[in-house]
GROMACS .gro file of N, CA and C in nm:
model
  306
    1UNK      N    1  22.157  20.844  -7.784
    1UNK     CA    2  22.100  20.970  -7.740
    1UNK      C    3  22.189  21.082  -7.794
    2UNK      N    4  22.128  21.178  -7.860
    2UNK     CA    5  22.204  21.290  -7.913
    2UNK      C    6  22.243  21.385  -7.800
    3UNK      N    7  22.333  21.478  -7.831
    3UNK     CA    8  22.378  21.572  -7.729
    3UNK      C    9  22.261  21.659  -7.681
    4UNK      N   10  22.175  21.700  -7.773
    4UNK     CA   11  22.059  21.780  -7.735
    4UNK      C   12  21.963  21.703  -7.646
    5UNK      N   13  21.937  21.577  -7.681
    5UNK     CA   14  21.849  21.493  -7.599
    5UNK      C   15  21.907  21.471  -7.460
    6UNK      N   16  22.040  21.454  -7.453
    6UNK     CA   17  22.107  21.436  -7.325
    6UNK      C   18  22.093  21.561  -7.238
    7UNK      N   19  22.110  21.678  -7.297
    7UNK     CA   20  22.097  21.803  -7.220
    7UNK      C   21  21.955  21.818  -7.166
    8UNK      N   22  21.856  21.789  -7.249
    8UNK     CA   23  21.717  21.798  -7.205
    8UNK      C   24  21.689  21.697  -7.094
    9UNK      N   25  21.734  21.574  -7.111
    9UNK     CA   26  21.712  21.470  -7.011
    9UNK      C   27  21.780  21.505  -6.879
   10UNK      N   28  21.902  21.558  -6.885
   10UNK     CA   29  21.973  21.596  -6.762
   10UNK      C   30  21.902  21.713  -6.694
   11UNK      N   31  21.851  21.808  -6.773
   11UNK     CA   32  21.780  21.922  -6.717
   11UNK      C   33  21.653  21.877  -6.645
   12UNK      N   34  21.583  21.781  -6.704
   12UNK     CA   35  21.461  21.730  -6.643
   12UNK      C   36  21.489  21.629  -6.532
   13UNK      N   37  21.616  21.593  -6.513
   13UNK     CA   38  21.652  21.498  -6.408
   13UNK      C   39  21.625  21.355  -6.444
   14UNK      N   40  21.613  21.325  -6.574
   14UNK     CA   41  21.580  21.188  -6.617
   14UNK      C   42  21.703  21.110  -6.663
   15UNK      N   43  21.820  21.171  -6.664
   15UNK     CA   44  21.941  21.101  -6.710
   15UNK      C   45  22.061  21.156  -6.633
   16UNK      N   46  22.167  21.075  -6.631
   16UNK     CA   47  22.291  21.122  -6.572
   16UNK      C   48  22.385  21.163  -6.684
   17UNK      N   49  22.509  21.197  -6.654
   17UNK     CA   50  22.602  21.249  -6.754
   17UNK      C   51  22.633  21.150  -6.866
   18UNK      N   52  22.627  21.021  -6.839
   18UNK     CA   53  22.657  20.920  -6.941
   18UNK      C   54  22.540  20.898  -7.036
   19UNK      N   55  22.425  20.956  -7.007
   19UNK     CA   56  22.309  20.942  -7.093
   19UNK      C   57  22.216  20.829  -7.055
   20UNK      N   58  22.249  20.753  -6.951
   20UNK     CA   59  22.162  20.645  -6.908
   20UNK      C   60  22.054  20.701  -6.817
   21UNK      N   61  21.934  20.641  -6.817
   21UNK     CA   62  21.830  20.687  -6.725
   21UNK      C   63  21.876  20.667  -6.580
   22UNK      N   64  21.830  20.755  -6.492
   22UNK     CA   65  21.863  20.741  -6.350
   22UNK      C   66  21.800  20.614  -6.295
   23UNK      N   67  21.865  20.558  -6.195
   23UNK     CA   68  21.816  20.434  -6.134
   23UNK      C   69  21.707  20.468  -6.033
   24UNK      N   70  21.585  20.480  -6.082
   24UNK     CA   71  21.470  20.508  -5.998
   24UNK      C   72  21.363  20.404  -6.027
   25UNK      N   73  21.253  20.411  -5.948
   25UNK     CA   74  21.144  20.317  -5.972
   25UNK      C   75  21.072  20.346  -6.103
   26UNK      N   76  21.104  20.458  -6.169
   26UNK     CA   77  21.045  20.491  -6.299
   26UNK      C   78  21.134  20.453  -6.416
   27UNK      N   79  21.237  20.375  -6.391
   27UNK     CA   80  21.330  20.333  -6.497
   27UNK      C   81  21.252  20.254  -6.603
   28UNK      N   82  21.284  20.273  -6.732
   28UNK     CA   83  21.211  20.202  -6.839
   28UNK      C   84  21.214  20.050  -6.828
   29UNK      N   85  21.314  19.994  -6.762
   29UNK     CA   86  21.323  19.849  -6.745
   29UNK      C   87  21.201  19.793  -6.674
   30UNK      N   88  21.148  19.865  -6.576
   30UNK     CA   89  21.034  19.813  -6.499
   30UNK      C   90  20.908  19.801  -6.585
   31UNK      N   91  20.888  19.892  -6.677
   31UNK     CA   92  20.774  19.880  -6.768
   31UNK      C   93  20.785  19.757  -6.855
   32UNK      N   94  20.906  19.731  -6.904
   32UNK     CA   95  20.928  19.612  -6.987
   32UNK      C   96  20.914  19.484  -6.903
   33UNK      N   97  20.959  19.489  -6.777
   33UNK     CA   98  20.948  19.372  -6.689
   33UNK      C   99  20.801  19.341  -6.659
   34UNK      N  100  20.722  19.445  -6.630
   34UNK     CA  101  20.580  19.423  -6.603
   34UNK      C  102  20.511  19.359  -6.723
   35UNK      N  103  20.541  19.408  -6.842
   35UNK     CA  104  20.481  19.352  -6.964
   35UNK      C  105  20.528  19.208  -6.986
   36UNK      N  106  20.653  19.178  -6.953
   36UNK     CA  107  20.707  19.044  -6.969
   36UNK      C  108  20.640  18.945  -6.875
   37UNK      N  109  20.610  18.986  -6.752
   37UNK     CA  110  20.556  18.895  -6.652
   37UNK      C  111  20.405  18.878  -6.658
   38UNK      N  112  20.336  18.951  -6.744
   38UNK     CA  113  20.189  18.943  -6.747
   38UNK      C  114  20.140  18.801  -6.771
   39UNK      N  115  20.195  18.728  -6.863
   39UNK     CA  116  20.147  18.593  -6.892
   39UNK      C  117  20.217  18.484  -6.815
   40UNK      N  118  20.304  18.518  -6.723
   40UNK     CA  119  20.382  18.418  -6.650
   40UNK      C  120  20.352  18.427  -6.501
   41UNK      N  121  20.365  18.315  -6.433
   41UNK     CA  122  20.353  18.315  -6.287
   41UNK      C  123  20.489  18.299  -6.220
   42UNK      N  124  20.586  18.245  -6.295
   42UNK     CA  125  20.718  18.219  -6.237
   42UNK      C  126  20.823  18.228  -6.347
   43UNK      N  127  20.936  18.287  -6.313
   43UNK     CA  128  21.050  18.290  -6.404
   43UNK      C  129  21.177  18.280  -6.320
   44UNK      N  130  21.279  18.207  -6.372
   44UNK     CA  131  21.406  18.193  -6.300
   44UNK      C  132  21.519  18.195  -6.401
   45UNK      N  133  21.628  18.266  -6.368
   45UNK     CA  134  21.746  18.273  -6.453
   45UNK      C  135  21.836  18.386  -6.409
   46UNK      N  136  21.937  18.415  -6.489
   46UNK     CA  137  22.029  18.524  -6.459
   46UNK      C  138  21.975  18.654  -6.518
   47UNK      N  139  22.040  18.764  -6.485
   47UNK     CA  140  22.001  18.894  -6.540
   47UNK      C  141  22.017  18.895  -6.692
   48UNK      N  142  22.122  18.833  -6.741
   48UNK     CA  143  22.143  18.824  -6.886
   48UNK      C  144  22.032  18.742  -6.952
   49UNK      N  145  21.993  18.631  -6.889
   49UNK     CA  146  21.883  18.550  -6.942
   49UNK      C  147  21.753  18.632  -6.948
   50UNK      N  148  21.728  18.708  -6.843
   50UNK     CA  149  21.607  18.790  -6.837
   50UNK      C  150  21.606  18.893  -6.949
   51UNK      N  151  21.717  18.962  -6.968
   51UNK     CA  152  21.725  19.062  -7.074
   51UNK      C  153  21.708  18.998  -7.212
   52UNK      N  154  21.764  18.879  -7.231
   52UNK     CA  155  21.752  18.809  -7.358
   52UNK      C  156  21.606  18.772  -7.386
   53UNK      N  157  21.538  18.717  -7.286
   53UNK     CA  158  21.398  18.677  -7.305
   53UNK      C  159  21.306  18.797  -7.322
   54UNK      N  160  21.342  18.910  -7.261
   54UNK     CA  161  21.262  19.031  -7.275
   54UNK      C  162  21.294  19.108  -7.403
   55UNK      N  163  21.398  19.065  -7.476
   55UNK     CA  164  21.447  19.135  -7.594
   55UNK      C  165  21.487  19.279  -7.562
   56UNK      N  166  21.547  19.297  -7.444
   56UNK     CA  167  21.593  19.429  -7.400
   56UNK      C  168  21.741  19.440  -7.430
   57UNK      N  169  21.778  19.525  -7.524
   57UNK     CA  170  21.918  19.542  -7.561
   57UNK      C  171  21.978  19.670  -7.505
   58UNK      N  172  21.899  19.748  -7.432
   58UNK     CA  173  21.949  19.877  -7.383
   58UNK      C  174  21.993  19.874  -7.238
   59UNK      N  175  21.941  19.785  -7.157
   59UNK     CA  176  21.973  19.781  -7.014
   59UNK      C  177  22.086  19.684  -6.988
   60UNK      N  178  22.195  19.728  -6.923
   60UNK     CA  179  22.304  19.636  -6.889
   60UNK      C  180  22.262  19.540  -6.776
   61UNK      N  181  22.317  19.418  -6.774
   61UNK     CA  182  22.279  19.321  -6.671
   61UNK      C  183  22.306  19.368  -6.528
   62UNK      N  184  22.414  19.442  -6.505
   62UNK     CA  185  22.440  19.487  -6.368
   62UNK      C  186  22.337  19.590  -6.324
   63UNK      N  187  22.281  19.665  -6.417
   63UNK     CA  188  22.175  19.760  -6.383
   63UNK      C  189  22.048  19.687  -6.343
   64UNK      N  190  22.019  19.576  -6.410
   64UNK     CA  191  21.902  19.495  -6.375
   64UNK      C  192  21.912  19.450  -6.230
   65UNK      N  193  22.026  19.399  -6.192
   65UNK     CA  194  22.046  19.350  -6.056
   65UNK      C  195  22.034  19.463  -5.955
   66UNK      N  196  22.094  19.578  -5.985
   66UNK     CA  197  22.085  19.694  -5.895
   66UNK      C  198  21.941  19.740  -5.878
   67UNK      N  199  21.870  19.752  -5.989
   67UNK     CA  200  21.731  19.797  -5.984
   67UNK      C  201  21.643  19.700  -5.906
   68UNK      N  202  21.658  19.571  -5.932
   68UNK     CA  203  21.575  19.472  -5.862
   68UNK      C  204  21.608  19.466  -5.714
   69UNK      N  205  21.735  19.482  -5.678
   69UNK     CA  206  21.772  19.486  -5.537
   69UNK      C  207  21.713  19.607  -5.467
   70UNK      N  208  21.723  19.720  -5.531
   70UNK     CA  209  21.683  19.846  -5.467
   70UNK      C  210  21.532  19.864  -5.462
   71UNK      N  211  21.460  19.822  -5.566
   71UNK     CA  212  21.317  19.851  -5.576
   71UNK      C  213  21.230  19.727  -5.574
   72UNK      N  214  21.275  19.619  -5.514
   72UNK     CA  215  21.195  19.496  -5.513
   72UNK      C  216  21.066  19.514  -5.433
   73UNK      N  217  21.071  19.587  -5.323
   73UNK     CA  218  20.950  19.608  -5.242
   73UNK      C  219  20.847  19.691  -5.318
   74UNK      N  220  20.892  19.799  -5.383
   74UNK     CA  221  20.802  19.883  -5.462
   74UNK      C  222  20.741  19.805  -5.578
   75UNK      N  223  20.822  19.718  -5.640
   75UNK     CA  224  20.775  19.636  -5.751
   75UNK      C  225  20.667  19.539  -5.703
   76UNK      N  226  20.686  19.482  -5.585
   76UNK     CA  227  20.586  19.391  -5.530
   76UNK      C  228  20.457  19.465  -5.497
   77UNK      N  229  20.468  19.581  -5.434
   77UNK     CA  230  20.349  19.656  -5.395
   77UNK      C  231  20.271  19.707  -5.515
   78UNK      N  232  20.341  19.754  -5.618
   78UNK     CA  233  20.272  19.814  -5.732
   78UNK      C  234  20.226  19.711  -5.835
   79UNK      N  235  20.300  19.602  -5.852
   79UNK     CA  236  20.270  19.508  -5.961
   79UNK      C  237  20.249  19.364  -5.917
   80UNK      N  238  20.280  19.332  -5.793
   80UNK     CA  239  20.264  19.195  -5.747
   80UNK      C  240  20.375  19.102  -5.793
   81UNK      N  241  20.491  19.158  -5.829
   81UNK     CA  242  20.604  19.076  -5.873
   81UNK      C  243  20.702  19.064  -5.757
   82UNK      N  244  20.722  18.942  -5.709
   82UNK     CA  245  20.813  18.914  -5.598
   82UNK      C  246  20.949  18.876  -5.655
   83UNK      N  247  21.055  18.935  -5.600
   83UNK     CA  248  21.192  18.913  -5.649
   83UNK      C  249  21.273  18.846  -5.540
   84UNK      N  250  21.341  18.736  -5.574
   84UNK     CA  251  21.433  18.668  -5.483
   84UNK      C  252  21.563  18.641  -5.556
   85UNK      N  253  21.673  18.645  -5.483
   85UNK     CA  254  21.804  18.616  -5.540
   85UNK      C  255  21.864  18.495  -5.471
   86UNK      N  256  21.931  18.412  -5.550
   86UNK     CA  257  22.009  18.299  -5.499
   86UNK      C  258  22.144  18.302  -5.567
   87UNK      N  259  22.243  18.248  -5.502
   87UNK     CA  260  22.375  18.237  -5.565
   87UNK      C  261  22.412  18.092  -5.579
   88UNK      N  262  22.464  18.058  -5.696
   88UNK     CA  263  22.525  17.928  -5.716
   88UNK      C  264  22.675  17.952  -5.718
   89UNK      N  265  22.752  17.859  -5.770
   89UNK     CA  266  22.897  17.876  -5.769
   89UNK      C  267  22.942  18.008  -5.831
   90UNK      N  268  22.895  18.036  -5.950
   90UNK     CA  269  22.940  18.157  -6.020
   90UNK      C  270  22.827  18.242  -6.073
   91UNK      N  271  22.707  18.212  -6.037
   91UNK     CA  272  22.595  18.283  -6.096
   91UNK      C  273  22.502  18.335  -5.988
   92UNK      N  274  22.442  18.450  -6.014
   92UNK     CA  275  22.337  18.503  -5.928
   92UNK      C  276  22.206  18.476  -6.000
   93UNK      N  277  22.123  18.394  -5.939
   93UNK     CA  278  21.996  18.354  -5.998
   93UNK      C  279  21.886  18.446  -5.948
   94UNK      N  280  21.805  18.495  -6.040
   94UNK     CA  281  21.690  18.579  -6.006
   94UNK      C  282  21.565  18.494  -6.020
   95UNK      N  283  21.481  18.496  -5.916
   95UNK     CA  284  21.352  18.429  -5.921
   95UNK      C  285  21.243  18.535  -5.916
   96UNK      N  286  21.155  18.532  -6.014
   96UNK     CA  287  21.044  18.626  -6.020
   96UNK      C  288  20.914  18.548  -6.009
   97UNK      N  289  20.825  18.593  -5.920
   97UNK     CA  290  20.693  18.532  -5.906
   97UNK      C  291  20.588  18.642  -5.922
   98UNK      N  292  20.491  18.616  -6.008
   98UNK     CA  293  20.383  18.713  -6.032
   98UNK      C  294  20.262  18.666  -5.953
   99UNK      N  295  20.219  18.747  -5.857
   99UNK     CA  296  20.113  18.706  -5.763
   99UNK      C  297  19.974  18.755  -5.799
  100UNK      N  298  19.961  18.826  -5.908
  100UNK     CA  299  19.830  18.875  -5.947
  100UNK      C  300  19.788  18.809  -6.077
  101UNK      N  301  19.660  18.788  -6.092
  101UNK     CA  302  19.608  18.728  -6.215
  101UNK      C  303  19.607  18.831  -6.327
  102UNK      N  304  19.644  18.791  -6.450
  102UNK     CA  305  19.643  18.886  -6.562
  102UNK      C  306  19.503  18.931  -6.599
   0.00000   0.00000   0.00000
């Protein structure tokens, strides 16, 4: 993001000082997630696995976890994607279930 683009995004309230989009339900990650889950009914793995399968190189894994934790209810209501977390010894597993037919 150029300096000019950052100033415009900050003015419009769409980015913070580091240039990353704000963590809201309108974050670009959710659009990519909805498109990813259209042909699937179930997916399980880590945040890094999810980003790899989605071919998303812009969203950090910790942001994925924060967004899914914070907006899981909104994601379920708007798109029918249910989010559950499990922990193993060293990994946080994300389970996604798509409850609507494509």
